[in-house]
Tab-separated table of C-alpha atoms in Angstrom:
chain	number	residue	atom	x	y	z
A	5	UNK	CA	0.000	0.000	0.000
A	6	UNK	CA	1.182	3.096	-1.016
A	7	UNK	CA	0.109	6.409	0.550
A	8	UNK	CA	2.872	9.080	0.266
A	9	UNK	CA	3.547	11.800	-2.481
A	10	UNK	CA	6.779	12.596	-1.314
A	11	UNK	CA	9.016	10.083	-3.555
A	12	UNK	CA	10.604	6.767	-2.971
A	13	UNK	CA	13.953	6.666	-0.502
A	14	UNK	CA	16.747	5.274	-1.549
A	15	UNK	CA	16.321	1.958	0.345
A	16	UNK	CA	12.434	1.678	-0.837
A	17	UNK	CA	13.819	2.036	-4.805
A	18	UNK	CA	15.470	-1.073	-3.955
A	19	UNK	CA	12.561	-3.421	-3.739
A	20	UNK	CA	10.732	-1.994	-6.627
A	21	UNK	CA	11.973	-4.928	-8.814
A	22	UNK	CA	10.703	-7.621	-6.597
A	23	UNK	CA	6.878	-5.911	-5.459
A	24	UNK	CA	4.697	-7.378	-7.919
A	25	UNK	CA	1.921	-4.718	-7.397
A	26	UNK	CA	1.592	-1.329	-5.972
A	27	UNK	CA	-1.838	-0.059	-4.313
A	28	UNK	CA	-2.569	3.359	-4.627
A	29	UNK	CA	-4.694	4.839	-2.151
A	30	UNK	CA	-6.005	7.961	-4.123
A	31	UNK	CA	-4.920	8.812	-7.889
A	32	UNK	CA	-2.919	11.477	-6.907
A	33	UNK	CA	-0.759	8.866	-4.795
A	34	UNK	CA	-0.603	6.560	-8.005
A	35	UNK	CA	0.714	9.766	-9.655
A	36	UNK	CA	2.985	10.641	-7.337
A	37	UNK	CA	4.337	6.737	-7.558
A	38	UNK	CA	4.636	7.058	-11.470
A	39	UNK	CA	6.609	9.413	-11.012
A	40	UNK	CA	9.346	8.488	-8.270
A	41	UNK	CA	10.008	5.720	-10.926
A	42	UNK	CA	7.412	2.749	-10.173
A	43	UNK	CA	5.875	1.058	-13.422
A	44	UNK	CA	2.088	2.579	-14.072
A	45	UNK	CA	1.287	-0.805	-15.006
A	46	UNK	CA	2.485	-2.561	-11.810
A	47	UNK	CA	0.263	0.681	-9.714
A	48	UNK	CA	-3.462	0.265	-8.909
A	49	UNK	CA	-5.508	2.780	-7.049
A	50	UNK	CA	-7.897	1.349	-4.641
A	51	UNK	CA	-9.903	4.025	-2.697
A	52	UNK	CA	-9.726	4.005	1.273
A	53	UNK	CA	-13.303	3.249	2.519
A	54	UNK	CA	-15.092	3.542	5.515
A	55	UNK	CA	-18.130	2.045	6.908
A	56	UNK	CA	-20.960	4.645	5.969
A	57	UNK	CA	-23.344	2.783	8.280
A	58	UNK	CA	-20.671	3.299	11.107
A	59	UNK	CA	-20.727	6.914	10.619
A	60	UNK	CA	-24.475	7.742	9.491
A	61	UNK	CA	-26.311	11.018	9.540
A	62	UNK	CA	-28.773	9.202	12.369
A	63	UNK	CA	-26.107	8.155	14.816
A	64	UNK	CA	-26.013	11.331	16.199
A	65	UNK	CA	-27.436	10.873	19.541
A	66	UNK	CA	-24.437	10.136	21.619
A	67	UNK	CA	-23.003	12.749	23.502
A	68	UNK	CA	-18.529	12.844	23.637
A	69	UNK	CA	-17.624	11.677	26.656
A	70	UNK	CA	-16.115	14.444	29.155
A	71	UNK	CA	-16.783	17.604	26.141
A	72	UNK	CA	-19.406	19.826	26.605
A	73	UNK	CA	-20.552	22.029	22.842
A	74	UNK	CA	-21.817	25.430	23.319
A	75	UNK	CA	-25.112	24.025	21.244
A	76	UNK	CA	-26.121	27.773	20.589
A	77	UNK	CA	-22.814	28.082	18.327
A	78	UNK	CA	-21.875	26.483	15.080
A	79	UNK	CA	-19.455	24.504	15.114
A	80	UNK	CA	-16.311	24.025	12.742
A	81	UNK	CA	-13.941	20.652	13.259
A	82	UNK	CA	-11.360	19.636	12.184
A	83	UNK	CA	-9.415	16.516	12.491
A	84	UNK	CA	-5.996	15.820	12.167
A	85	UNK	CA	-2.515	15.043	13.885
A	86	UNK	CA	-1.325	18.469	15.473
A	87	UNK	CA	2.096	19.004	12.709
A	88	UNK	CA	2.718	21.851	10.910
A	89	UNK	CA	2.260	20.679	7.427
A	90	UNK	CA	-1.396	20.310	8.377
A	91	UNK	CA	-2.269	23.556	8.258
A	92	UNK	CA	-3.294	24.012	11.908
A	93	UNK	CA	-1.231	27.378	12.059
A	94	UNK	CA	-3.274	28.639	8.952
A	95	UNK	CA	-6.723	26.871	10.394
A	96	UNK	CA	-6.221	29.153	13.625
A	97	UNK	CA	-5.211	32.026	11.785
A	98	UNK	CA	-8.417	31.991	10.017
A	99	UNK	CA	-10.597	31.240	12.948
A	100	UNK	CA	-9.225	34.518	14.458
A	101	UNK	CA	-10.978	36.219	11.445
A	102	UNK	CA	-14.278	33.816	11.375
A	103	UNK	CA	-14.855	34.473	14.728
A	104	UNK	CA	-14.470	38.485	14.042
A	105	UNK	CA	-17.306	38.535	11.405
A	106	UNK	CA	-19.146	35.551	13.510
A	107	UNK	CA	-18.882	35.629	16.353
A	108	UNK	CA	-21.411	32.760	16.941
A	109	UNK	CA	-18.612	30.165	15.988
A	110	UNK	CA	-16.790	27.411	17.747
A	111	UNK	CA	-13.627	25.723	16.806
A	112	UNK	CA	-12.849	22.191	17.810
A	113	UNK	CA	-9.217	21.001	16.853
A	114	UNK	CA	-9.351	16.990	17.385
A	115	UNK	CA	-6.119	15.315	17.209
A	116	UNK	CA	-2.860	14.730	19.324
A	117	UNK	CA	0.281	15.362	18.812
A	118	UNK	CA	2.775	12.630	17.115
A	119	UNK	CA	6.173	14.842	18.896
A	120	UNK	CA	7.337	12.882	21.964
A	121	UNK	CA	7.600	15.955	23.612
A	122	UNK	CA	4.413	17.664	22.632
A	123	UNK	CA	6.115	20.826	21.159
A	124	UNK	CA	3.449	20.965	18.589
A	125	UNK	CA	0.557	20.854	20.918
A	126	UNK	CA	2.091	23.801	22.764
A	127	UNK	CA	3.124	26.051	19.672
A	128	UNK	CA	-0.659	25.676	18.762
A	129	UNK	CA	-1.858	26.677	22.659
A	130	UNK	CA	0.305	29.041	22.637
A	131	UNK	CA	-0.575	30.517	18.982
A	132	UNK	CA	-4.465	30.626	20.256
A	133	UNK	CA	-3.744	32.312	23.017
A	134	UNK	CA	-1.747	35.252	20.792
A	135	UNK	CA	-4.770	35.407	18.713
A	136	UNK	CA	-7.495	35.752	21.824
A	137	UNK	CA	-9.239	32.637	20.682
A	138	UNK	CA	-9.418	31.250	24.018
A	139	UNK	CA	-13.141	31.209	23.770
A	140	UNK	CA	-13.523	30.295	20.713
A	141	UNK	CA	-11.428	27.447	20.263
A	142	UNK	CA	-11.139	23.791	22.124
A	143	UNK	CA	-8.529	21.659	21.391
A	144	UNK	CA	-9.749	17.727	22.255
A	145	UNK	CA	-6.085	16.260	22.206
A	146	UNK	CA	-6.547	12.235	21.189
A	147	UNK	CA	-9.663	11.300	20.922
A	148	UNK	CA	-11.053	7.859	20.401
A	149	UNK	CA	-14.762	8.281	19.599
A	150	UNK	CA	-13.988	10.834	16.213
A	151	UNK	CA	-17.079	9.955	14.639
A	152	UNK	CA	-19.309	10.611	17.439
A	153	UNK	CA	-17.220	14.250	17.888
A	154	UNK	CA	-17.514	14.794	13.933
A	155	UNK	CA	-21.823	14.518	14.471
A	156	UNK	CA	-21.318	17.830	16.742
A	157	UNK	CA	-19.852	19.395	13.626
A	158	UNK	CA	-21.739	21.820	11.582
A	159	UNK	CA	-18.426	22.415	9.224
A	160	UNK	CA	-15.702	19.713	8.665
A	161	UNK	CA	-12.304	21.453	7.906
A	162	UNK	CA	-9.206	20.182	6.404
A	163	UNK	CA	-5.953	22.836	5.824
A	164	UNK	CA	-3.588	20.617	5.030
A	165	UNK	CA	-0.355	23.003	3.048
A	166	UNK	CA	2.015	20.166	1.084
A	167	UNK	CA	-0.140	16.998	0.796
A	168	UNK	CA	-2.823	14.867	1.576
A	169	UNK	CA	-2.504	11.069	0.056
A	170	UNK	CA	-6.728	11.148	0.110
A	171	UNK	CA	-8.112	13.266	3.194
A	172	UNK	CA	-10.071	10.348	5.207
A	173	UNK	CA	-11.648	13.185	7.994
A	174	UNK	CA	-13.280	14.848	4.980
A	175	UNK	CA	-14.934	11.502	3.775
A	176	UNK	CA	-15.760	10.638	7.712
A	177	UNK	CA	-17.605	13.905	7.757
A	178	UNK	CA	-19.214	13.607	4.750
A	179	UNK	CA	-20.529	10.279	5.316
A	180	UNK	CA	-22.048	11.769	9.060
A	181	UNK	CA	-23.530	14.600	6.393
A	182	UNK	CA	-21.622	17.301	6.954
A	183	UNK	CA	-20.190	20.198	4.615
A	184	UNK	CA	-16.740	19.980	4.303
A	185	UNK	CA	-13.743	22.766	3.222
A	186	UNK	CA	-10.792	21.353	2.656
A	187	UNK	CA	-7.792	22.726	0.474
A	188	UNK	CA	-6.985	22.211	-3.255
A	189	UNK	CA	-4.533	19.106	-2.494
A	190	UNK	CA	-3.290	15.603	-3.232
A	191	UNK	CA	-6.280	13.530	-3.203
A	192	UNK	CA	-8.294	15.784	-1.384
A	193	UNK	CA	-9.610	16.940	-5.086
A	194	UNK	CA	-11.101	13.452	-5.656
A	195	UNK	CA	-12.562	13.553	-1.843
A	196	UNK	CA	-14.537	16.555	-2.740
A	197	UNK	CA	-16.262	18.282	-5.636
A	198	UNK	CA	-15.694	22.004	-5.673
A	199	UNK	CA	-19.195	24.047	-4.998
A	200	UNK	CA	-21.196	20.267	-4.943
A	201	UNK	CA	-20.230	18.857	-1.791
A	202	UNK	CA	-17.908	20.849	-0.164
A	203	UNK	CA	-15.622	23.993	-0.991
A	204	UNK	CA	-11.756	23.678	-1.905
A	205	UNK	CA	-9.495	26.501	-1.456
A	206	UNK	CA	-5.547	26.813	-1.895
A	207	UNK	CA	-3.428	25.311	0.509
A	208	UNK	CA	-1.974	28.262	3.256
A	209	UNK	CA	-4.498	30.720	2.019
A	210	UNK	CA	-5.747	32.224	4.813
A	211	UNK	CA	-8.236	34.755	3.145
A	212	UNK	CA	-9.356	31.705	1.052
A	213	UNK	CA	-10.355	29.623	4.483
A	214	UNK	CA	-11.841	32.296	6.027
A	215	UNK	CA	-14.125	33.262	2.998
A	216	UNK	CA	-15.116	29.538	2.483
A	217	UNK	CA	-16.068	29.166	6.468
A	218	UNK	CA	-18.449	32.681	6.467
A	219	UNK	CA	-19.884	31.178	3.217
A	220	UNK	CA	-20.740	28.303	4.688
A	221	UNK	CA	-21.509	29.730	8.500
A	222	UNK	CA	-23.688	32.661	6.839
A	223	UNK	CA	-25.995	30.332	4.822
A	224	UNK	CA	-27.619	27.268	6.297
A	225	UNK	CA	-29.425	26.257	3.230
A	226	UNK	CA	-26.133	25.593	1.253
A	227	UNK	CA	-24.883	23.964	4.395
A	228	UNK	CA	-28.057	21.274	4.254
A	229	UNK	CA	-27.145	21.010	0.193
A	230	UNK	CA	-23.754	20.059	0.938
């Protein structure tokens, strides 16, 4: 199974000759491995899946455990590991300037953070704080029930800057019947459908985000259409 974009190593170009087929998890990964030098023909691209039934629109009665929603405010998630390539520096950046034009908006960040010395967790504290968003914003840390925190989601987010092999949150929150914004990347393309299901903007654009959020925030009609 093959899930990066960033090129084969060295040591992985090695046992090209003796793998007899590649899985692609996205067309943009099978791409990706076409071009670090992998035969097309020996590549196949079979889609990640989830189990829609798992996360369906009518599962939404459970409560997370130990997180209480303000259920007055909308709600915008996002899910992801707390590193920098995943856009959580741009994602808080534009919540600063969501929350300034609506202020009836809550961000949950869900995710921990893969550094064994949780630098990343505290760069983002510590970048929320800077931007006042203390009230605004609630970061989960790990969280083993996603799906259940995902149904307290009125907007899905993904900000992911370099790449994203498919963007599995997006198709989480889209199978709980969500609207999703995610950014113009990898496979995220194939996860969503510009202005059908979801809105796609370019990766670190701030201004982008933001607009794509208030679209969604100011209009609950094209919120229930997507």
């Amino acid at each position: 199974g093959h899930r990066a974009a960033r090129g084969l190593t060295k040591r992985e170009r090695i046992w090209v000759p003796l793998v007899r087929r590649f899985i692609a998890v996205s067309d943009a990964v099978r791409q990706a491995s076409v071009r670090s030098g992998i035969p097309p023909a020996r590549i196949q691209t079979v889609f990640d899946g989830i189990d829609v039934e798992h996360y369906a629109p009518d599962r939404n009665g459970v409560a997370p455990a130990g997180l209480t929603l303000d259920p007055s405010r909308l709600t915008v998630g996002i899910v992801s590991r707390l590193l920098p390539e995943k856009g959580i520096a741009e994602f808080l950046q534009a919540a600063r300037r969501v929350a300034d034009a609506f202020p009836g908006v809550q961000f949950v960040i869900v995710g921990g953070d893969p550094s064994a010395d949780g630098r990343h967790f505290t760069t983002w504290r510590a970048l929320a704080d800077r931007l006042s968003l203390n009230n605004h914003v609630i970061f989960t840390g790990w969280r083993g029930d996603v799906d259940v925190l995902t149904h307290q989601f009125d907007i899905a987010a993904q900000a992911s800057k370099y790449w994203e092999g498919w963007g599995m949150s997006l198709l989480e929150a889209m199978a709980c019947g969500k609207p999703v914004v995610g950014t113009r990347i990898g496979g995220v393309s194939e996860v969503v459908d510009d202005g059908v299901n979801g809105l796609l903007v370019e990766p670190g654009d701030v201004d982008g985000l933001t607009s794509a959020l208030l679209t969604l925030l100011r209009d609950p009609a094209l919120r229930a259409r997507m």
